[in-house]
PDB file of C-alpha atoms in Angstrom:
ATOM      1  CA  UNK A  41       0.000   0.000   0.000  1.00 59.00           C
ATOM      2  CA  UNK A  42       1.189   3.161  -1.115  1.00 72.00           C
ATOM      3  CA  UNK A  43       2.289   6.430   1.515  1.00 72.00           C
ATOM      4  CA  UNK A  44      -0.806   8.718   0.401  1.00 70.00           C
ATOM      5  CA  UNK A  45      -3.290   6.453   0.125  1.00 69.00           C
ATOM      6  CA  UNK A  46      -2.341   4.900   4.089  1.00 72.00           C
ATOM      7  CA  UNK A  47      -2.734   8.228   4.786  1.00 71.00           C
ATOM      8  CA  UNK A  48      -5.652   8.777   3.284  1.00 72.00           C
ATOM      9  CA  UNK A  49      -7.372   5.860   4.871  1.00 73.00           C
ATOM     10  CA  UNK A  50      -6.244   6.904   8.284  1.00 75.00           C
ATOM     11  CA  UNK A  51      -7.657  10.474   8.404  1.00 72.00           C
ATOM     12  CA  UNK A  52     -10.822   8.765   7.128  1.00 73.00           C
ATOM     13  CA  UNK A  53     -11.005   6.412  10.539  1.00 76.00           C
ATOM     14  CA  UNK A  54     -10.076   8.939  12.664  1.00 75.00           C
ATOM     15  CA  UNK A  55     -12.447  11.458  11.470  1.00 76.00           C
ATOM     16  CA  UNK A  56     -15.211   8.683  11.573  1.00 74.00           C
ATOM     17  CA  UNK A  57     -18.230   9.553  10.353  1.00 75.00           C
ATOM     18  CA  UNK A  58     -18.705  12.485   9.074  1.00 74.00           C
ATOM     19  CA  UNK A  59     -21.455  14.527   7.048  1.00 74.00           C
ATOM     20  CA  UNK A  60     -21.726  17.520   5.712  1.00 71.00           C
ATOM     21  CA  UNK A  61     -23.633  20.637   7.292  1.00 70.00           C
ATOM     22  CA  UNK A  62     -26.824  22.152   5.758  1.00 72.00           C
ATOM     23  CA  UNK A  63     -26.734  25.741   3.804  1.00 71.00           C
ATOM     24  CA  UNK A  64     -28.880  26.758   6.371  1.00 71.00           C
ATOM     25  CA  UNK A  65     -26.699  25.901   9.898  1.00 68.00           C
ATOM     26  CA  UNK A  66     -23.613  28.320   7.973  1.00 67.00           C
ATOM     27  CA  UNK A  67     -22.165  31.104   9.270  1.00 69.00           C
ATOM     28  CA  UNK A  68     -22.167  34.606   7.424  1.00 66.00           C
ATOM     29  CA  UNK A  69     -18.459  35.313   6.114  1.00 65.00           C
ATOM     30  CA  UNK A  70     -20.062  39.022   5.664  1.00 63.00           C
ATOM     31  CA  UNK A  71     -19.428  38.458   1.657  1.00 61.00           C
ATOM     32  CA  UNK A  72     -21.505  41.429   1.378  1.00 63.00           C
ATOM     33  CA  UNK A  73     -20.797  44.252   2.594  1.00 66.00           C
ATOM     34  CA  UNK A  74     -21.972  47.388   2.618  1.00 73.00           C
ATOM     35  CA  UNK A  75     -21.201  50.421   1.135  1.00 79.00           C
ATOM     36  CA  UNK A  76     -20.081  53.756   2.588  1.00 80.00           C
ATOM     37  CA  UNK A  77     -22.869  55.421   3.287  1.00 83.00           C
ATOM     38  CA  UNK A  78     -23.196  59.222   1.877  1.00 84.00           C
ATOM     39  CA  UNK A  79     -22.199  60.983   4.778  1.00 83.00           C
ATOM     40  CA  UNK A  80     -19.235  58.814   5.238  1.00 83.00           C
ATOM     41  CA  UNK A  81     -18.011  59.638   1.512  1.00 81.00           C
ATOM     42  CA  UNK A  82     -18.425  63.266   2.636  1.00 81.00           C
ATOM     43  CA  UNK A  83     -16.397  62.875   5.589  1.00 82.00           C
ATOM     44  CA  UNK A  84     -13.601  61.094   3.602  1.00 78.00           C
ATOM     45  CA  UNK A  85     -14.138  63.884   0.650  1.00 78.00           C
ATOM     46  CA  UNK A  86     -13.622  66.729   3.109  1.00 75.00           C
ATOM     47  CA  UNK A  87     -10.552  65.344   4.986  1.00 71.00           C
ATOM     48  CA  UNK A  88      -9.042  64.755   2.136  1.00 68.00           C
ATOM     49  CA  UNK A  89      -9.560  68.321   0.678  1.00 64.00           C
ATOM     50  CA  UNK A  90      -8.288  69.952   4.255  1.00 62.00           C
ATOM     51  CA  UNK A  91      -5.177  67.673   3.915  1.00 58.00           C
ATOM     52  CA  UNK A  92      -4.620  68.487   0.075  1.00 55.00           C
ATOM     53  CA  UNK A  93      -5.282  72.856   1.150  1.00 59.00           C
ATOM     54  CA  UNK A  94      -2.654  72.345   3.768  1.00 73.00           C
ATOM     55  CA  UNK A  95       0.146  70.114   2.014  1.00 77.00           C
ATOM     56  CA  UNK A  96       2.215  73.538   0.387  1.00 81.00           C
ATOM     57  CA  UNK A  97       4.271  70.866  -1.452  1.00 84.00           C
ATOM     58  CA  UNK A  98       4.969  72.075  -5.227  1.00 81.00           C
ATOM     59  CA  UNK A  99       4.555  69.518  -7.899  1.00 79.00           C
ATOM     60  CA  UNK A 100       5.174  72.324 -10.563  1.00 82.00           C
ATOM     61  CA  UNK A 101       8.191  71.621 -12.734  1.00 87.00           C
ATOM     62  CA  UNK A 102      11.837  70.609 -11.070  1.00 90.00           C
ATOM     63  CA  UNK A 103      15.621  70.743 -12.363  1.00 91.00           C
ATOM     64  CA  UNK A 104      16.576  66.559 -12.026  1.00 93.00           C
ATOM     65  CA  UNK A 105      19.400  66.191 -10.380  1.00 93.00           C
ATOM     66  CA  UNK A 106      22.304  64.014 -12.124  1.00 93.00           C
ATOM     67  CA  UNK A 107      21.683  60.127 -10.876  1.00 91.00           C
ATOM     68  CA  UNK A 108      24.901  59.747  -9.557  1.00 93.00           C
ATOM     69  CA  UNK A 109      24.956  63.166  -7.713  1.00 94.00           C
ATOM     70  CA  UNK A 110      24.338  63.177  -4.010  1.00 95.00           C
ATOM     71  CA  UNK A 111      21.755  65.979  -3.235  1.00 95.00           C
ATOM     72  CA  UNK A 112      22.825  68.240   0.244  1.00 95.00           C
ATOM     73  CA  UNK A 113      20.926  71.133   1.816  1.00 96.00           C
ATOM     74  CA  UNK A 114      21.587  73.037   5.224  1.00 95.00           C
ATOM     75  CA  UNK A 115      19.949  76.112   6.197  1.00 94.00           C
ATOM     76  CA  UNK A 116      21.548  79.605   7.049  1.00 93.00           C
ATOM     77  CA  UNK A 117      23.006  78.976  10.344  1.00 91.00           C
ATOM     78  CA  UNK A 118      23.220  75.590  10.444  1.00 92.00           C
ATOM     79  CA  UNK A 119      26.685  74.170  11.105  1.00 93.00           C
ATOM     80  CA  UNK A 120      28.642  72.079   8.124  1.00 93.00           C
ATOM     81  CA  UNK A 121      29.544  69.845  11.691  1.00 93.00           C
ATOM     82  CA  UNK A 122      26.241  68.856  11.958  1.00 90.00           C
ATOM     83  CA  UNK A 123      25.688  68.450   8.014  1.00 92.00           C
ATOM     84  CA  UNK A 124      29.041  65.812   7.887  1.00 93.00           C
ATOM     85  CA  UNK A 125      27.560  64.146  11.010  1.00 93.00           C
ATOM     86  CA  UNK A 126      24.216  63.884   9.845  1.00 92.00           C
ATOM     87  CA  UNK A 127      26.255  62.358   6.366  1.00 91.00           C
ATOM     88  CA  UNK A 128      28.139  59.715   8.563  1.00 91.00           C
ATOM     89  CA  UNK A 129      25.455  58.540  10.113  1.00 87.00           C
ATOM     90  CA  UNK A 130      26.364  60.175  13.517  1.00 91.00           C
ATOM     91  CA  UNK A 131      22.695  60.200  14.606  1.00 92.00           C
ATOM     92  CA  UNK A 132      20.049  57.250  14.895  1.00 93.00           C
ATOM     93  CA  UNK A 133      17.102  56.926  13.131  1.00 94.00           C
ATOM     94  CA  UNK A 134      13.796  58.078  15.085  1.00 95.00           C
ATOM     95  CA  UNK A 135      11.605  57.370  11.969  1.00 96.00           C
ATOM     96  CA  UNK A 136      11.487  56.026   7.998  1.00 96.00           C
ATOM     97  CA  UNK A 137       9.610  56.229   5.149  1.00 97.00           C
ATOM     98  CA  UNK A 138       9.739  54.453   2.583  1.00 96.00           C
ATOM     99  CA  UNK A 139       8.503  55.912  -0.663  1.00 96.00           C
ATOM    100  CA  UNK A 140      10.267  53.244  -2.758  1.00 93.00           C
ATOM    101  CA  UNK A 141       8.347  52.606  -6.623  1.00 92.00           C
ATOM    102  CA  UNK A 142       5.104  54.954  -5.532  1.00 93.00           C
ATOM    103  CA  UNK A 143       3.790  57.212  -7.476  1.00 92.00           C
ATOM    104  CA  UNK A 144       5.163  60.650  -7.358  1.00 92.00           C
ATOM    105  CA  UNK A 145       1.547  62.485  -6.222  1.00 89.00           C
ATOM    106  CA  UNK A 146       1.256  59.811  -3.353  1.00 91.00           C
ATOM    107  CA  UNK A 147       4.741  60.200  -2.302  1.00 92.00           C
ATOM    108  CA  UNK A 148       4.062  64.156  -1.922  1.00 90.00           C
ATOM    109  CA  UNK A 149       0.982  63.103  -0.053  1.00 89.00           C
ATOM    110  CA  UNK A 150       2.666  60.597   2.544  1.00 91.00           C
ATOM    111  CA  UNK A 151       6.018  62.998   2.811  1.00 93.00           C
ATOM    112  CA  UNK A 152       4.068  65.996   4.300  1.00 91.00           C
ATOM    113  CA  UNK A 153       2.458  64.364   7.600  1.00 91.00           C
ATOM    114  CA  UNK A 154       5.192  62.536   8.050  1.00 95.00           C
ATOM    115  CA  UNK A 155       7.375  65.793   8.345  1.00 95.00           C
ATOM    116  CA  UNK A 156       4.745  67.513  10.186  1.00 92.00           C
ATOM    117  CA  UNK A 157       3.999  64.275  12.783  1.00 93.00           C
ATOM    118  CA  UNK A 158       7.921  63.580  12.967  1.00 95.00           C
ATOM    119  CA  UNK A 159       8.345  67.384  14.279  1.00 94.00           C
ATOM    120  CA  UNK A 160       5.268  66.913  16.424  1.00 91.00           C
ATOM    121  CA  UNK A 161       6.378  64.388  18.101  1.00 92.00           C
ATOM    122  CA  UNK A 162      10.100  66.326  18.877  1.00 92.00           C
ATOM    123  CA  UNK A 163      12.013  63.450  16.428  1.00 94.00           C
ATOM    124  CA  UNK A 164      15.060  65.023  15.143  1.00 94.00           C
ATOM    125  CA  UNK A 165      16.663  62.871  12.376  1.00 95.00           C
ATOM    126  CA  UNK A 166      14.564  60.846  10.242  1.00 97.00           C
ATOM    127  CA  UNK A 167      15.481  58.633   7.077  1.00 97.00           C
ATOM    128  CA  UNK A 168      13.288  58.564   3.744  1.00 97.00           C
ATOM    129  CA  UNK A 169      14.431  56.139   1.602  1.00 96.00           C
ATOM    130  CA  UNK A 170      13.258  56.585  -1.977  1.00 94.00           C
ATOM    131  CA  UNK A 171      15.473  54.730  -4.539  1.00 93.00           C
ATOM    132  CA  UNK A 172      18.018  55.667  -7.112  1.00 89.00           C
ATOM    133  CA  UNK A 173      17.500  55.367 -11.020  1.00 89.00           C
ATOM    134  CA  UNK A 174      20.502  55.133 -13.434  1.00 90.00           C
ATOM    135  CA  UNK A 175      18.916  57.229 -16.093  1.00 93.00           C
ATOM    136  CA  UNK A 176      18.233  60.914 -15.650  1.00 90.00           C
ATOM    137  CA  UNK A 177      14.452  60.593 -16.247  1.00 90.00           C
ATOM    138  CA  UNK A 178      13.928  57.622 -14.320  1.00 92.00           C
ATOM    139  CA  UNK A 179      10.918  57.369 -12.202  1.00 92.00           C
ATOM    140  CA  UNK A 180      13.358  57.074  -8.780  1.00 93.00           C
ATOM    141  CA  UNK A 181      15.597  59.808  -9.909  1.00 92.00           C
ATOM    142  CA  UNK A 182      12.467  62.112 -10.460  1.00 93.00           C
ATOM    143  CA  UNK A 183      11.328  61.350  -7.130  1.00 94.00           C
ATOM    144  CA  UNK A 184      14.627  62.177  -5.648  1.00 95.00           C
ATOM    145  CA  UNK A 185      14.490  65.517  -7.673  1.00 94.00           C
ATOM    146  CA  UNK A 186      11.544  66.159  -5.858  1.00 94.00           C
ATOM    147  CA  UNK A 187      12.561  65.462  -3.184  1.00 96.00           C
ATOM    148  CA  UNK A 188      15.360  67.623  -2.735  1.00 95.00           C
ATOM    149  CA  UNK A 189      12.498  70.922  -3.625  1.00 94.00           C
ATOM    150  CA  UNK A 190      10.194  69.298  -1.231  1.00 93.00           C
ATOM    151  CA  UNK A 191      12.463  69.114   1.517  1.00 95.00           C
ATOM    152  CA  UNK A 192      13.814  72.764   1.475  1.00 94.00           C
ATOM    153  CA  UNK A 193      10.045  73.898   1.275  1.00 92.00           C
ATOM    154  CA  UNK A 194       9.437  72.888   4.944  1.00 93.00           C
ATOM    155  CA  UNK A 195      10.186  75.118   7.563  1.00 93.00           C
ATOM    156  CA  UNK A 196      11.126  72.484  10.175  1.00 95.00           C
ATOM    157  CA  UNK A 197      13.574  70.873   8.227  1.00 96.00           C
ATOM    158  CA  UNK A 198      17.292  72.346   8.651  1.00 96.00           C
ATOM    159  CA  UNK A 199      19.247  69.866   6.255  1.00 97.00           C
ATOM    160  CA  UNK A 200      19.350  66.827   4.316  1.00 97.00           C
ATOM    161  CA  UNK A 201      22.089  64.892   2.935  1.00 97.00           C
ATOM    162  CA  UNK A 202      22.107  61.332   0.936  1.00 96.00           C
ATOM    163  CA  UNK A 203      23.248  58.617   2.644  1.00 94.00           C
ATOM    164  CA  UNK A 204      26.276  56.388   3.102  1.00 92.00           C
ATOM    165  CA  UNK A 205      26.113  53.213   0.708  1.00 92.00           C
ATOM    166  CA  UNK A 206      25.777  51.135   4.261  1.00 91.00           C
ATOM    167  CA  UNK A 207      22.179  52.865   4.693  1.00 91.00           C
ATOM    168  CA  UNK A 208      21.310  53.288   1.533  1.00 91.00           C
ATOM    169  CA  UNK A 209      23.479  55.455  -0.575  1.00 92.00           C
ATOM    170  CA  UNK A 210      22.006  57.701  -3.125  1.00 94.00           C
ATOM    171  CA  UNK A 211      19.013  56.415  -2.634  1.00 95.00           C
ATOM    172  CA  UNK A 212      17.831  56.965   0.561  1.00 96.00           C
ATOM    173  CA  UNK A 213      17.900  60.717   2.440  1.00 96.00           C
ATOM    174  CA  UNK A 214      18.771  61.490   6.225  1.00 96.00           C
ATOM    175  CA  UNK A 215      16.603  64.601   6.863  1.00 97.00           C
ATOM    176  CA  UNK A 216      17.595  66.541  10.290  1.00 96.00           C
ATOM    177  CA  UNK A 217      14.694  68.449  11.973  1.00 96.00           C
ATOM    178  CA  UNK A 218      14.656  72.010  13.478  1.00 93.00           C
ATOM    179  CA  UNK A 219      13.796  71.412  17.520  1.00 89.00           C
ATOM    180  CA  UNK A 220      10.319  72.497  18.571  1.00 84.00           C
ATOM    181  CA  UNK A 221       9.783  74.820  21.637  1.00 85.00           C
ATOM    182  CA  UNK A 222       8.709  72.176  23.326  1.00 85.00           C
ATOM    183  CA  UNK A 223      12.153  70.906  23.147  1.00 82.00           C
ATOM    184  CA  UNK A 224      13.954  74.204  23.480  1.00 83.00           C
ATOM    185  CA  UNK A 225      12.285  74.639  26.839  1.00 85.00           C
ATOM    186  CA  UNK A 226      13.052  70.680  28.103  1.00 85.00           C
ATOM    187  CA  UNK A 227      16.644  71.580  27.000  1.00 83.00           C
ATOM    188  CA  UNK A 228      16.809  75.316  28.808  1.00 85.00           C
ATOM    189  CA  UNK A 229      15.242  73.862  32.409  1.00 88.00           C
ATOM    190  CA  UNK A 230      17.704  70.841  32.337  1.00 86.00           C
ATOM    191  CA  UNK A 231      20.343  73.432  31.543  1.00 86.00           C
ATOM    192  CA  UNK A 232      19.039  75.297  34.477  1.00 87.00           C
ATOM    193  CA  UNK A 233      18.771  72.349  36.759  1.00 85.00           C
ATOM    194  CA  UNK A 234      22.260  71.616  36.443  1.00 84.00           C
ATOM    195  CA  UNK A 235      23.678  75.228  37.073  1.00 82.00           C
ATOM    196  CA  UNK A 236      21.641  74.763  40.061  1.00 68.00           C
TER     197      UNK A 236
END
């Protein structure tokens, strides 16, 4: 007698006998369900509106930058110490996003709350990774175009640099965040603690 058919003849005796249920003593796998109501498609219609009035993003034209380029930004004021630290990796990563093969109007949607929620929340270095094309008009190397505009628009960002080919290389951004008052004033009373 043959492995599968052994088998088959002992899950048959242990099961015993067995018979199917009737249509009736099923449970609903809620195959149908139902459909947003109208004021719920309102709701979603209007959040989506305030979100799209607030996102300043640009998606008007942009210069590409060469594939092979690495893409750098610092703000007036900023130190180039924290710019080659930020470069090397010198701080960890509080948060990611990952934009990787998305289209470019949903990566400008998902890149402004996570700036905004990031600085919220008093993160200081985050890391979007977005990919690297070869070709000048590649989909990735558009994105990271954009991304280098996008990222100077926001106030609370003070630089970005591309990362070290450990983390990522040319295709993924670290992205250092101003410090919100919040944070100022958590950094002046421990300052003040300590003077005593």
């Amino acid at each position: 007698m043959n492995q599968p058919l052994r088998h088959d003849m002992d899950f048959r005796a242990f099961i015993g006998d067995v018979k199917p249920l009737a249509h009736s003593n099923r449970a609903d796998a809620g195959s149908h369900r139902k459909r947003p109501s109208e004021a719920q498609l309102a709701r979603r219609e209007s959040a989506q509106e305030a979100l799209g009035e607030r996102n300043f993003l640009s998606d008007d034209f942009v210069d590409l930058v060469a594939p092979f380029d690495p893409i750098e930004y610092r703000r007036e004021g900023i130190q180039q110490g924290v710019v080659d630290k930020l470069r090397h990796g010198g701080y960890s990563v509080q948060a990611q996003l990952h934009l990787l093969r998305r289209p470019l109007a949903e990566c400008r949607r998902m890149l402004f709350p996570f700036i905004q929620e990031a600085y919220a929340n008093d993160l200081r270095s985050v890391m979007i990774v977005h990919g690297r094309g070869r070709e000048l008009d590649s989909p990735a190397n558009v994105l990271r175009s954009y991304l280098a505009k996008w990222l100077s628009q926001f106030e609370e960002v003070q630089a970005y640099v591309s990362a070290q080919p450990s983390e990522g290389g040319l295709g993924a951004t670290w992205v250092m965040l101003r410090k919100s008052e919040r944070a100022k004033a958590n950094n002046r009373e421990r300052q003040q603690k300590r003077r005593g």
